[in-house]
Amino acid sequence: MRLARGAHRVRVAGFRFAGVRAGFKERGPDVALIVAEAPAVAAGVFTLNRAPAAPVRVARRRVAGGRLAAVLVHAGSANACTGAEGLRTAEVSTAQAARLLGCHPAEVAPCATGRIGVQVDRPRLLRGVRLAVAALSPDGLPAAAQAITTTDAFPKTAVRRLRLGGRPVTVAALGKGGGMIAPQMATLLVFVVTDARVAAAAARRTLRDAVAPTLNAITVDGDTSTNDTVLLLAGGAAGNRTVTARSPDHLRLTRAVTEVLGEIARLVVLDGEGSTRVVEIVVRGARSSADARRVARAMGDSMLCKAAFHGGDPNWGRFVMAAGNAGVPIDQTRVDVTIGGVAVARRGRPLPGALGRARRRMRAREVTIALDLHLGRGEGRILAADLSVAYVRFNAEYTT
Amino acid sequence: MRLARGAHRVRVAGFRFAGVRAGFKERGPDVALIVAEAPAVAAGVFTLNRAPAAPVRVARRRVAGGRLAAVLVHAGSANACTGAEGLRTAEVSTAQAARLLGCHPAEVAPCATGRIGVQVDRPRLLRGVRLAVAALSPDGLPAAAQAITTTDAFPKTAVRRLRLGGRPVTVAALGKGGGMIAPQMATLLVFVVTDARVAAAAARRTLRDAVAPTLNAITVDGDTSTNDTVLLLAGGAAGNRTVTARSPDHLRLTRAVTEVLGEIARLVVLDGEGSTRVVEIVVRGARSSADARRVARAMGDSMLCKAAFHGGDPNWGRFVMAAGNAGVPIDQTRVDVTIGGVAVARRGRPLPGALGRARRRMRAREVTIALDLHLGRGEGRILAADLSVAYVRFNAEYTT
């Protein structure tokens, strides 16, 4: 597994970053600030959980305006299940940031991750905002990436450089652990910043297209957080001709954003709570791509499949069982199963003698499990973490 | 927890039972036979998994005829993911039972539980059939209940006696572990036998109504097996006036069947793989009962909630998170949460000082968690097992 630490030395023209300690976490920085020189074109993707956290509700509204000057993040207290007081916390803290930065409050997006069901210590957060504004630096991206982590074992960053309209452009991303992977710690948070000049509609399309095959195709524990937030900020300091939707430059930009989000997604699964194995599940031959994705997700979310991943057990019957529970048509007499390139079942029946080789492949740090349903041309994939004893320990022994 | 071992001494007039060892499991009896004196009125409910096992496919067809003379069960090899050869095994083995019993093959329902993805040793099964027919006895119910278990810690039986039309009637049930709880061991199997005389339509309605709030309202690990089968056999030896749909006797019979299935359901969760705690989740105030059941199930299936159950952690924010992922409308500003009778959140906000008492309640062997959504009058409930380290160990360390 390649750890994408490249962004640790990266600047993105027109952006400053900070990561400071306010005291929400037991140790380390826990308030991050991302600031654009001038309000950047912005696009966002948010949790589908029907109980979204206060910062999500505020940020969603503000991103809809199409411009953001800053993103304020605190880690250790998710501001979820906090009612009207939580909304007020999000508004007050971003208002203070706006005042100190000289921008409009509606241009500051709040994000949070951490415990849910407790009120945020507001004076602590306001102190963090002051410290963060004072610490802003073009070289602050690594500090910000560190500050947004909770129980992540390492900060997650990725970077791509490309040329758009002849001008060099940087696309950088910082993210934190996915799923509700940690004790009361909710949240996948990912921020993509680029100096490219991009039209608002193109930015929205880029983010939507890039999230679908990357961050929306992973699962650690199947629980969608109340706080998931992905933001793209395009500042425009690169001076390229504005990227418009469906242009060749737009395709290039979308590819770069998809690549950085793909790296973050992979790192999130690798660093999933208790995760010991990354399993790529590929489903082919479904009636549609949507069907294929549902089957892949059913396998990736099944506790029994995840336990088999953990044990390195080529238990293909469980995979077919999970596929049978995906709610889409399958014909078990047509299903082929391949584990790490070893065919273990064809047309729904076991292939004698294959399990020994498949078991060795299953025990790798990363393995691909492929199902061909032979019903059509739909294809989908997902990256899944395994289910380990450490996951249960961590999430059971933690107490509120 | 009351262990319903009452049926161990029970006879059901007109039925004989056997449990014998053929050698599918490492130890103990593993082939069971339930035989009605004359073909009994029969009703069945089967897995919704889209990859149903061969016995399910055969039994479903045969139950549709409305009459069964016998049920043949083997444990240790599920005959799932076995293709045409698996279907042939189900047909050949039930044909042999029919020949030895002197009934029609279409009146014998096959059931199986155990490893999936391997072919059943057919000569072994046929030997088991011969032994079982030879061992049939009116007192064989406990042996049959033992024979259908796989990794169950104890056999599961329940019995009710009631009067229908002035005649004493017995309703007895035998069942085995629910969910795909064991290493490759699929299956919830439950058989209800009664000497009541019941019309076919009434029997079907009784079973459907009794399964919904009992066996269809439990979850061990969220994985629906390929082999789930529930059968009701009504022999009629009690000599009561035939129970017809919607009659007062029908209500009484349905209540008795619901009670025995409720006991089996509770025992199945109690004996879920690695289970240490039974959590009753009650959702009230949903827009509909279907919504309430979906919310309850989302909570019962959430890995993070199940880990919190295991840790005895009154982590109500996780419960709201899971409710928010159920795919039905909720308004977090209206949600009340109660744990073991202790109110921990009202209108979506934490109630200070309640967690200590709630934690003590959470640590009981059985606890009720109640959500009131305050959106309507819909109510639903589910019994859920927790997620323990033992579950992961058991299902990960087992290898194919």
PDB file of N, CA and C in Angstrom, chain A residues 49-52 81 116-117 180 183-184 221 223-224 302-304 307 311 313 315-318 321 324-325 327-329 332 348 350 355 359 363 387-389 391-393 395-396 398-400, chain B residues 49-52 81 116-117 180 183-184 221 223-224 302-304 307 311 313 315-318 321 324-325 327-329 332 348 350 355 359 387-389 391-393 395-396 398-400:
ATOM      1  N   ASN A  49     -27.403  10.569   5.782  1.00  0.00           N
ATOM      2  CA  ASN A  49     -28.061  10.236   7.041  1.00  0.00           C
ATOM      3  C   ASN A  49     -29.183  11.235   7.315  1.00  0.00           C
ATOM      4  N   ARG A  50     -30.352  10.697   7.773  1.00  0.00           N
ATOM      5  CA  ARG A  50     -31.507  11.568   7.980  1.00  0.00           C
ATOM      6  C   ARG A  50     -31.408  12.363   9.274  1.00  0.00           C
ATOM      7  N   ALA A  51     -30.343  12.136  10.012  1.00  0.00           N
ATOM      8  CA  ALA A  51     -30.112  12.929  11.215  1.00  0.00           C
ATOM      9  C   ALA A  51     -28.770  13.646  11.066  1.00  0.00           C
ATOM     10  N   PRO A  52     -28.663  14.524  10.050  1.00  0.00           N
ATOM     11  CA  PRO A  52     -27.363  15.174   9.813  1.00  0.00           C
ATOM     12  C   PRO A  52     -26.983  16.084  10.970  1.00  0.00           C
ATOM     13  N   CYS A  81     -26.663  15.493  17.019  1.00  0.00           N
ATOM     14  CA  CYS A  81     -27.648  15.239  18.080  1.00  0.00           C
ATOM     15  C   CYS A  81     -27.514  16.301  19.171  1.00  0.00           C
ATOM     16  N   ILE A 116     -20.794  12.047  19.317  1.00  0.00           N
ATOM     17  CA  ILE A 116     -22.115  12.577  19.028  1.00  0.00           C
ATOM     18  C   ILE A 116     -22.950  12.519  20.295  1.00  0.00           C
ATOM     19  N   GLY A 117     -23.942  13.394  20.355  1.00  0.00           N
ATOM     20  CA  GLY A 117     -24.841  13.403  21.510  1.00  0.00           C
ATOM     21  C   GLY A 117     -24.322  14.214  22.681  1.00  0.00           C
ATOM     22  N   MET A 180     -18.510   5.180  10.483  1.00  0.00           N
ATOM     23  CA  MET A 180     -18.485   5.559  11.897  1.00  0.00           C
ATOM     24  C   MET A 180     -17.516   4.590  12.544  1.00  0.00           C
ATOM     25  N   PRO A 183     -14.986   5.042  18.378  1.00  0.00           N
ATOM     26  CA  PRO A 183     -15.940   5.159  19.468  1.00  0.00           C
ATOM     27  C   PRO A 183     -16.619   6.513  19.458  1.00  0.00           C
ATOM     28  N   GLN A 184     -17.857   6.535  19.039  1.00  0.00           N
ATOM     29  CA  GLN A 184     -18.617   7.774  18.937  1.00  0.00           C
ATOM     30  C   GLN A 184     -18.005   8.780  17.996  1.00  0.00           C
ATOM     31  N   ASP A 221     -17.743  -0.160   8.107  1.00  0.00           N
ATOM     32  CA  ASP A 221     -18.668  -0.906   8.955  1.00  0.00           C
ATOM     33  C   ASP A 221     -20.127  -0.727   8.558  1.00  0.00           C
ATOM     34  N   ASP A 223     -21.984   1.750   8.532  1.00  0.00           N
ATOM     35  CA  ASP A 223     -22.734   2.793   9.213  1.00  0.00           C
ATOM     36  C   ASP A 223     -22.396   4.159   8.627  1.00  0.00           C
ATOM     37  N   THR A 224     -23.400   4.828   8.075  1.00  0.00           N
ATOM     38  CA  THR A 224     -23.185   6.146   7.498  1.00  0.00           C
ATOM     39  C   THR A 224     -23.233   7.196   8.597  1.00  0.00           C
ATOM     40  N   SER A 302     -21.719  -7.303   4.765  1.00  0.00           N
ATOM     41  CA  SER A 302     -22.138  -8.504   5.497  1.00  0.00           C
ATOM     42  C   SER A 302     -21.141  -8.832   6.607  1.00  0.00           C
ATOM     43  N   MET A 303     -21.659  -8.967   7.827  1.00  0.00           N
ATOM     44  CA  MET A 303     -20.767  -9.288   8.942  1.00  0.00           C
ATOM     45  C   MET A 303     -20.060 -10.621   8.727  1.00  0.00           C
ATOM     46  N   LEU A 304     -20.779 -11.595   8.148  1.00  0.00           N
ATOM     47  CA  LEU A 304     -20.150 -12.894   7.941  1.00  0.00           C
ATOM     48  C   LEU A 304     -19.072 -12.832   6.860  1.00  0.00           C
ATOM     49  N   ALA A 307     -16.109 -11.116   8.412  1.00  0.00           N
ATOM     50  CA  ALA A 307     -15.380 -12.023   9.302  1.00  0.00           C
ATOM     51  C   ALA A 307     -14.533 -13.000   8.475  1.00  0.00           C
ATOM     52  N   GLY A 311     -10.496 -13.572   8.533  1.00  0.00           N
ATOM     53  CA  GLY A 311      -9.849 -14.866   8.715  1.00  0.00           C
ATOM     54  C   GLY A 311      -9.089 -15.352   7.488  1.00  0.00           C
ATOM     55  N   ASP A 313     -10.441 -16.415   4.806  1.00  0.00           N
ATOM     56  CA  ASP A 313     -11.171 -17.646   4.493  1.00  0.00           C
ATOM     57  C   ASP A 313     -11.880 -17.497   3.143  1.00  0.00           C
ATOM     58  N   ASN A 315     -14.391 -18.266   1.686  1.00  0.00           N
ATOM     59  CA  ASN A 315     -15.705 -18.847   1.974  1.00  0.00           C
ATOM     60  C   ASN A 315     -16.727 -18.340   0.956  1.00  0.00           C
ATOM     61  N   TRP A 316     -16.613 -18.805  -0.272  1.00  0.00           N
ATOM     62  CA  TRP A 316     -17.387 -18.213  -1.372  1.00  0.00           C
ATOM     63  C   TRP A 316     -18.890 -18.404  -1.206  1.00  0.00           C
ATOM     64  N   GLY A 317     -19.295 -19.449  -0.491  1.00  0.00           N
ATOM     65  CA  GLY A 317     -20.732 -19.635  -0.245  1.00  0.00           C
ATOM     66  C   GLY A 317     -21.325 -18.448   0.495  1.00  0.00           C
ATOM     67  N   ARG A 318     -20.550 -17.895   1.446  1.00  0.00           N
ATOM     68  CA  ARG A 318     -21.018 -16.698   2.140  1.00  0.00           C
ATOM     69  C   ARG A 318     -21.159 -15.517   1.182  1.00  0.00           C
ATOM     70  N   MET A 321     -24.300 -16.020  -0.615  1.00  0.00           N
ATOM     71  CA  MET A 321     -25.384 -15.738   0.337  1.00  0.00           C
ATOM     72  C   MET A 321     -25.624 -14.232   0.416  1.00  0.00           C
ATOM     73  N   GLY A 324     -27.173 -12.850  -2.561  1.00  0.00           N
ATOM     74  CA  GLY A 324     -28.584 -13.210  -2.583  1.00  0.00           C
ATOM     75  C   GLY A 324     -29.446 -12.325  -1.711  1.00  0.00           C
ATOM     76  N   ASN A 325     -28.808 -11.573  -0.832  1.00  0.00           N
ATOM     77  CA  ASN A 325     -29.543 -10.665   0.052  1.00  0.00           C
ATOM     78  C   ASN A 325     -29.494  -9.213  -0.416  1.00  0.00           C
ATOM     79  N   GLY A 327     -31.072  -7.775  -2.747  1.00  0.00           N
ATOM     80  CA  GLY A 327     -32.339  -7.218  -3.209  1.00  0.00           C
ATOM     81  C   GLY A 327     -32.403  -7.016  -4.712  1.00  0.00           C
ATOM     82  N   VAL A 328     -31.485  -7.643  -5.436  1.00  0.00           N
ATOM     83  CA  VAL A 328     -31.531  -7.557  -6.897  1.00  0.00           C
ATOM     84  C   VAL A 328     -31.542  -8.984  -7.441  1.00  0.00           C
ATOM     85  N   PRO A 329     -32.018  -9.154  -8.671  1.00  0.00           N
ATOM     86  CA  PRO A 329     -32.119 -10.516  -9.205  1.00  0.00           C
ATOM     87  C   PRO A 329     -30.741 -11.151  -9.371  1.00  0.00           C
ATOM     88  N   GLN A 332     -28.413 -18.150  -9.165  1.00  0.00           N
ATOM     89  CA  GLN A 332     -27.252 -18.800  -8.569  1.00  0.00           C
ATOM     90  C   GLN A 332     -26.608 -19.836  -9.481  1.00  0.00           C
ATOM     91  N   GLY A 348     -22.249 -21.447 -10.118  1.00  0.00           N
ATOM     92  CA  GLY A 348     -22.860 -21.714  -8.823  1.00  0.00           C
ATOM     93  C   GLY A 348     -22.403 -22.964  -8.127  1.00  0.00           C
ATOM     94  N   PRO A 350     -19.095 -25.530  -6.688  1.00  0.00           N
ATOM     95  CA  PRO A 350     -17.688 -25.493  -6.285  1.00  0.00           C
ATOM     96  C   PRO A 350     -16.775 -26.114  -7.342  1.00  0.00           C
ATOM     97  N   LEU A 355      -9.583 -24.350  -3.407  1.00  0.00           N
ATOM     98  CA  LEU A 355      -9.648 -23.571  -2.167  1.00  0.00           C
ATOM     99  C   LEU A 355      -8.284 -23.315  -1.529  1.00  0.00           C
ATOM    100  N   ARG A 359      -7.121 -19.684  -0.623  1.00  0.00           N
ATOM    101  CA  ARG A 359      -6.861 -19.299   0.766  1.00  0.00           C
ATOM    102  C   ARG A 359      -5.565 -18.506   0.875  1.00  0.00           C
ATOM    103  N   ARG A 363      -5.174 -14.351   2.079  1.00  0.00           N
ATOM    104  CA  ARG A 363      -4.425 -13.929   3.265  1.00  0.00           C
ATOM    105  C   ARG A 363      -3.517 -12.743   3.003  1.00  0.00           C
ATOM    106  N   LEU A 387     -13.746  -7.317   9.295  1.00  0.00           N
ATOM    107  CA  LEU A 387     -14.297  -7.132  10.646  1.00  0.00           C
ATOM    108  C   LEU A 387     -13.396  -7.880  11.609  1.00  0.00           C
ATOM    109  N   SER A 388     -12.705  -7.124  12.451  1.00  0.00           N
ATOM    110  CA  SER A 388     -11.712  -7.743  13.314  1.00  0.00           C
ATOM    111  C   SER A 388     -12.158  -7.715  14.770  1.00  0.00           C
ATOM    112  N   VAL A 389     -11.500  -8.535  15.557  1.00  0.00           N
ATOM    113  CA  VAL A 389     -11.706  -8.509  16.999  1.00  0.00           C
ATOM    114  C   VAL A 389     -11.421  -7.106  17.539  1.00  0.00           C
ATOM    115  N   TYR A 391     -11.907  -4.257  16.129  1.00  0.00           N
ATOM    116  CA  TYR A 391     -13.054  -3.364  15.884  1.00  0.00           C
ATOM    117  C   TYR A 391     -14.071  -3.491  17.005  1.00  0.00           C
ATOM    118  N   VAL A 392     -14.411  -4.731  17.338  1.00  0.00           N
ATOM    119  CA  VAL A 392     -15.429  -4.949  18.364  1.00  0.00           C
ATOM    120  C   VAL A 392     -14.933  -4.436  19.706  1.00  0.00           C
ATOM    121  N   ARG A 393     -13.706  -4.798  20.039  1.00  0.00           N
ATOM    122  CA  ARG A 393     -13.152  -4.340  21.318  1.00  0.00           C
ATOM    123  C   ARG A 393     -13.222  -2.837  21.426  1.00  0.00           C
ATOM    124  N   ASN A 395     -14.973  -0.609  19.852  1.00  0.00           N
ATOM    125  CA  ASN A 395     -16.280   0.031  19.847  1.00  0.00           C
ATOM    126  C   ASN A 395     -17.202  -0.457  20.956  1.00  0.00           C
ATOM    127  N   ALA A 396     -16.829  -1.540  21.603  1.00  0.00           N
ATOM    128  CA  ALA A 396     -17.634  -2.031  22.722  1.00  0.00           C
ATOM    129  C   ALA A 396     -17.081  -1.518  24.043  1.00  0.00           C
ATOM    130  N   TYR A 398     -15.249   1.118  24.637  1.00  0.00           N
ATOM    131  CA  TYR A 398     -15.388   2.550  24.828  1.00  0.00           C
ATOM    132  C   TYR A 398     -16.717   2.799  25.510  1.00  0.00           C
ATOM    133  N   THR A 399     -16.755   3.662  26.493  1.00  0.00           N
ATOM    134  CA  THR A 399     -18.056   4.000  27.065  1.00  0.00           C
ATOM    135  C   THR A 399     -18.272   5.497  27.020  1.00  0.00           C
ATOM    136  N   THR A 400     -19.536   5.821  26.947  1.00  0.00           N
ATOM    137  CA  THR A 400     -19.952   7.214  26.734  1.00  0.00           C
ATOM    138  C   THR A 400     -19.478   8.116  27.866  1.00  0.00           C
TER     139      THR A 400
ATOM    140  N   ASN B  49     -33.773 -14.939   0.640  1.00  0.00           N
ATOM    141  CA  ASN B  49     -32.496 -14.882  -0.058  1.00  0.00           C
ATOM    142  C   ASN B  49     -32.691 -15.307  -1.514  1.00  0.00           C
ATOM    143  N   ARG B  50     -32.059 -14.559  -2.433  1.00  0.00           N
ATOM    144  CA  ARG B  50     -32.241 -14.847  -3.860  1.00  0.00           C
ATOM    145  C   ARG B  50     -31.417 -16.034  -4.333  1.00  0.00           C
ATOM    146  N   ALA B  51     -30.652 -16.595  -3.431  1.00  0.00           N
ATOM    147  CA  ALA B  51     -29.907 -17.808  -3.763  1.00  0.00           C
ATOM    148  C   ALA B  51     -30.348 -18.913  -2.808  1.00  0.00           C
ATOM    149  N   PRO B  52     -31.644 -19.284  -2.845  1.00  0.00           N
ATOM    150  CA  PRO B  52     -32.133 -20.273  -1.888  1.00  0.00           C
ATOM    151  C   PRO B  52     -31.488 -21.634  -2.121  1.00  0.00           C
ATOM    152  N   CYS B  81     -25.773 -23.639  -2.760  1.00  0.00           N
ATOM    153  CA  CYS B  81     -24.714 -23.416  -3.750  1.00  0.00           C
ATOM    154  C   CYS B  81     -24.204 -24.760  -4.262  1.00  0.00           C
ATOM    155  N   ILE B 116     -22.205 -24.297   3.418  1.00  0.00           N
ATOM    156  CA  ILE B 116     -22.695 -24.042   2.081  1.00  0.00           C
ATOM    157  C   ILE B 116     -21.528 -24.116   1.106  1.00  0.00           C
ATOM    158  N   GLY B 117     -21.858 -24.435  -0.144  1.00  0.00           N
ATOM    159  CA  GLY B 117     -20.819 -24.498  -1.166  1.00  0.00           C
ATOM    160  C   GLY B 117     -20.118 -25.842  -1.243  1.00  0.00           C
ATOM    161  N   MET B 180     -27.165 -16.281   9.880  1.00  0.00           N
ATOM    162  CA  MET B 180     -26.059 -17.152   9.464  1.00  0.00           C
ATOM    163  C   MET B 180     -25.041 -17.041  10.577  1.00  0.00           C
ATOM    164  N   PRO B 183     -19.973 -20.794  11.506  1.00  0.00           N
ATOM    165  CA  PRO B 183     -19.052 -20.883  10.379  1.00  0.00           C
ATOM    166  C   PRO B 183     -19.661 -21.678   9.244  1.00  0.00           C
ATOM    167  N   GLN B 184     -20.074 -21.010   8.226  1.00  0.00           N
ATOM    168  CA  GLN B 184     -20.718 -21.637   7.079  1.00  0.00           C
ATOM    169  C   GLN B 184     -22.003 -22.351   7.433  1.00  0.00           C
ATOM    170  N   ASP B 221     -26.982 -11.337  13.075  1.00  0.00           N
ATOM    171  CA  ASP B 221     -25.900 -10.670  12.364  1.00  0.00           C
ATOM    172  C   ASP B 221     -26.349 -10.022  11.060  1.00  0.00           C
ATOM    173  N   ASP B 223     -27.456 -11.211   8.434  1.00  0.00           N
ATOM    174  CA  ASP B 223     -27.298 -12.003   7.220  1.00  0.00           C
ATOM    175  C   ASP B 223     -28.411 -13.030   7.107  1.00  0.00           C
ATOM    176  N   THR B 224     -29.211 -12.917   6.049  1.00  0.00           N
ATOM    177  CA  THR B 224     -30.302 -13.858   5.846  1.00  0.00           C
ATOM    178  C   THR B 224     -29.758 -15.118   5.176  1.00  0.00           C
ATOM    179  N   SER B 302     -26.937  -2.488  12.908  1.00  0.00           N
ATOM    180  CA  SER B 302     -25.765  -1.612  12.854  1.00  0.00           C
ATOM    181  C   SER B 302     -24.609  -2.203  13.662  1.00  0.00           C
ATOM    182  N   MET B 303     -23.464  -2.352  13.025  1.00  0.00           N
ATOM    183  CA  MET B 303     -22.309  -2.905  13.724  1.00  0.00           C
ATOM    184  C   MET B 303     -21.923  -2.042  14.926  1.00  0.00           C
ATOM    185  N   LEU B 304     -22.021  -0.725  14.768  1.00  0.00           N
ATOM    186  CA  LEU B 304     -21.642   0.143  15.878  1.00  0.00           C
ATOM    187  C   LEU B 304     -22.635   0.049  17.029  1.00  0.00           C
ATOM    188  N   ALA B 307     -21.983  -3.232  18.736  1.00  0.00           N
ATOM    189  CA  ALA B 307     -20.782  -3.165  19.580  1.00  0.00           C
ATOM    190  C   ALA B 307     -21.097  -2.415  20.877  1.00  0.00           C
ATOM    191  N   GLY B 311     -20.782  -3.709  24.727  1.00  0.00           N
ATOM    192  CA  GLY B 311     -20.041  -3.008  25.777  1.00  0.00           C
ATOM    193  C   GLY B 311     -20.934  -2.469  26.884  1.00  0.00           C
ATOM    194  N   ASP B 313     -22.901   0.020  26.601  1.00  0.00           N
ATOM    195  CA  ASP B 313     -22.669   1.457  26.476  1.00  0.00           C
ATOM    196  C   ASP B 313     -23.954   2.162  26.040  1.00  0.00           C
ATOM    197  N   ASN B 315     -24.953   4.451  24.355  1.00  0.00           N
ATOM    198  CA  ASN B 315     -24.454   5.377  23.345  1.00  0.00           C
ATOM    199  C   ASN B 315     -25.593   5.799  22.434  1.00  0.00           C
ATOM    200  N   TRP B 316     -26.497   6.611  22.933  1.00  0.00           N
ATOM    201  CA  TRP B 316     -27.740   6.892  22.223  1.00  0.00           C
ATOM    202  C   TRP B 316     -27.518   7.641  20.909  1.00  0.00           C
ATOM    203  N   GLY B 317     -26.417   8.379  20.814  1.00  0.00           N
ATOM    204  CA  GLY B 317     -26.115   9.057  19.549  1.00  0.00           C
ATOM    205  C   GLY B 317     -25.967   8.055  18.413  1.00  0.00           C
ATOM    206  N   ARG B 318     -25.353   6.908  18.707  1.00  0.00           N
ATOM    207  CA  ARG B 318     -25.244   5.858  17.689  1.00  0.00           C
ATOM    208  C   ARG B 318     -26.612   5.334  17.292  1.00  0.00           C
ATOM    209  N   MET B 321     -28.044   7.804  14.997  1.00  0.00           N
ATOM    210  CA  MET B 321     -27.307   7.673  13.731  1.00  0.00           C
ATOM    211  C   MET B 321     -27.890   6.524  12.914  1.00  0.00           C
ATOM    212  N   GLY B 324     -31.178   7.235  11.561  1.00  0.00           N
ATOM    213  CA  GLY B 324     -31.047   8.150  10.432  1.00  0.00           C
ATOM    214  C   GLY B 324     -30.650   7.462   9.149  1.00  0.00           C
ATOM    215  N   ASN B 325     -30.170   6.235   9.256  1.00  0.00           N
ATOM    216  CA  ASN B 325     -29.768   5.470   8.074  1.00  0.00           C
ATOM    217  C   ASN B 325     -30.815   4.454   7.647  1.00  0.00           C
ATOM    218  N   GLY B 327     -33.545   4.861   6.106  1.00  0.00           N
ATOM    219  CA  GLY B 327     -34.210   5.131   4.837  1.00  0.00           C
ATOM    220  C   GLY B 327     -35.647   5.591   4.988  1.00  0.00           C
ATOM    221  N   VAL B 328     -36.028   5.975   6.199  1.00  0.00           N
ATOM    222  CA  VAL B 328     -37.378   6.501   6.406  1.00  0.00           C
ATOM    223  C   VAL B 328     -37.243   7.879   7.043  1.00  0.00           C
ATOM    224  N   PRO B 329     -38.290   8.712   6.915  1.00  0.00           N
ATOM    225  CA  PRO B 329     -38.184  10.068   7.452  1.00  0.00           C
ATOM    226  C   PRO B 329     -38.048  10.056   8.973  1.00  0.00           C
ATOM    227  N   GLN B 332     -34.836  14.662  13.773  1.00  0.00           N
ATOM    228  CA  GLN B 332     -34.013  14.445  14.960  1.00  0.00           C
ATOM    229  C   GLN B 332     -34.389  15.364  16.113  1.00  0.00           C
ATOM    230  N   GLY B 348     -34.242  15.011  20.768  1.00  0.00           N
ATOM    231  CA  GLY B 348     -32.959  15.005  20.080  1.00  0.00           C
ATOM    232  C   GLY B 348     -31.783  15.543  20.859  1.00  0.00           C
ATOM    233  N   PRO B 350     -29.365  15.638  24.561  1.00  0.00           N
ATOM    234  CA  PRO B 350     -29.007  14.848  25.734  1.00  0.00           C
ATOM    235  C   PRO B 350     -29.686  15.358  26.994  1.00  0.00           C
ATOM    236  N   LEU B 355     -26.880   9.281  32.030  1.00  0.00           N
ATOM    237  CA  LEU B 355     -26.100   8.190  31.432  1.00  0.00           C
ATOM    238  C   LEU B 355     -25.634   7.145  32.436  1.00  0.00           C
ATOM    239  N   ARG B 359     -26.380   3.339  31.891  1.00  0.00           N
ATOM    240  CA  ARG B 359     -25.290   2.384  31.709  1.00  0.00           C
ATOM    241  C   ARG B 359     -25.525   1.132  32.552  1.00  0.00           C
ATOM    242  N   LEU B 387     -22.809  -7.705  19.217  1.00  0.00           N
ATOM    243  CA  LEU B 387     -21.673  -8.139  18.391  1.00  0.00           C
ATOM    244  C   LEU B 387     -20.482  -8.298  19.310  1.00  0.00           C
ATOM    245  N   SER B 388     -20.045  -9.535  19.480  1.00  0.00           N
ATOM    246  CA  SER B 388     -18.986  -9.800  20.448  1.00  0.00           C
ATOM    247  C   SER B 388     -17.692 -10.194  19.763  1.00  0.00           C
ATOM    248  N   VAL B 389     -16.625 -10.103  20.523  1.00  0.00           N
ATOM    249  CA  VAL B 389     -15.340 -10.593  20.047  1.00  0.00           C
ATOM    250  C   VAL B 389     -15.460 -12.070  19.666  1.00  0.00           C
ATOM    251  N   TYR B 391     -17.964 -13.631  18.394  1.00  0.00           N
ATOM    252  CA  TYR B 391     -18.579 -13.766  17.060  1.00  0.00           C
ATOM    253  C   TYR B 391     -17.518 -13.661  15.974  1.00  0.00           C
ATOM    254  N   VAL B 392     -16.697 -12.626  16.084  1.00  0.00           N
ATOM    255  CA  VAL B 392     -15.677 -12.410  15.052  1.00  0.00           C
ATOM    256  C   VAL B 392     -14.686 -13.564  15.043  1.00  0.00           C
ATOM    257  N   ARG B 393     -14.208 -13.935  16.219  1.00  0.00           N
ATOM    258  CA  ARG B 393     -13.256 -15.040  16.298  1.00  0.00           C
ATOM    259  C   ARG B 393     -13.814 -16.271  15.626  1.00  0.00           C
ATOM    260  N   ASN B 395     -16.211 -16.718  13.484  1.00  0.00           N
ATOM    261  CA  ASN B 395     -16.495 -16.674  12.062  1.00  0.00           C
ATOM    262  C   ASN B 395     -15.297 -16.308  11.212  1.00  0.00           C
ATOM    263  N   ALA B 396     -14.234 -15.847  11.839  1.00  0.00           N
ATOM    264  CA  ALA B 396     -13.024 -15.523  11.090  1.00  0.00           C
ATOM    265  C   ALA B 396     -12.040 -16.677  11.137  1.00  0.00           C
ATOM    266  N   TYR B 398     -12.601 -19.858  11.662  1.00  0.00           N
ATOM    267  CA  TYR B 398     -13.045 -21.032  10.947  1.00  0.00           C
ATOM    268  C   TYR B 398     -12.551 -20.929   9.517  1.00  0.00           C
ATOM    269  N   THR B 399     -12.039 -21.998   8.965  1.00  0.00           N
ATOM    270  CA  THR B 399     -11.680 -21.922   7.548  1.00  0.00           C
ATOM    271  C   THR B 399     -12.363 -23.035   6.783  1.00  0.00           C
ATOM    272  N   THR B 400     -12.590 -22.731   5.517  1.00  0.00           N
ATOM    273  CA  THR B 400     -13.371 -23.598   4.647  1.00  0.00           C
ATOM    274  C   THR B 400     -12.726 -24.972   4.505  1.00  0.00           C
TER     275      THR B 400
END
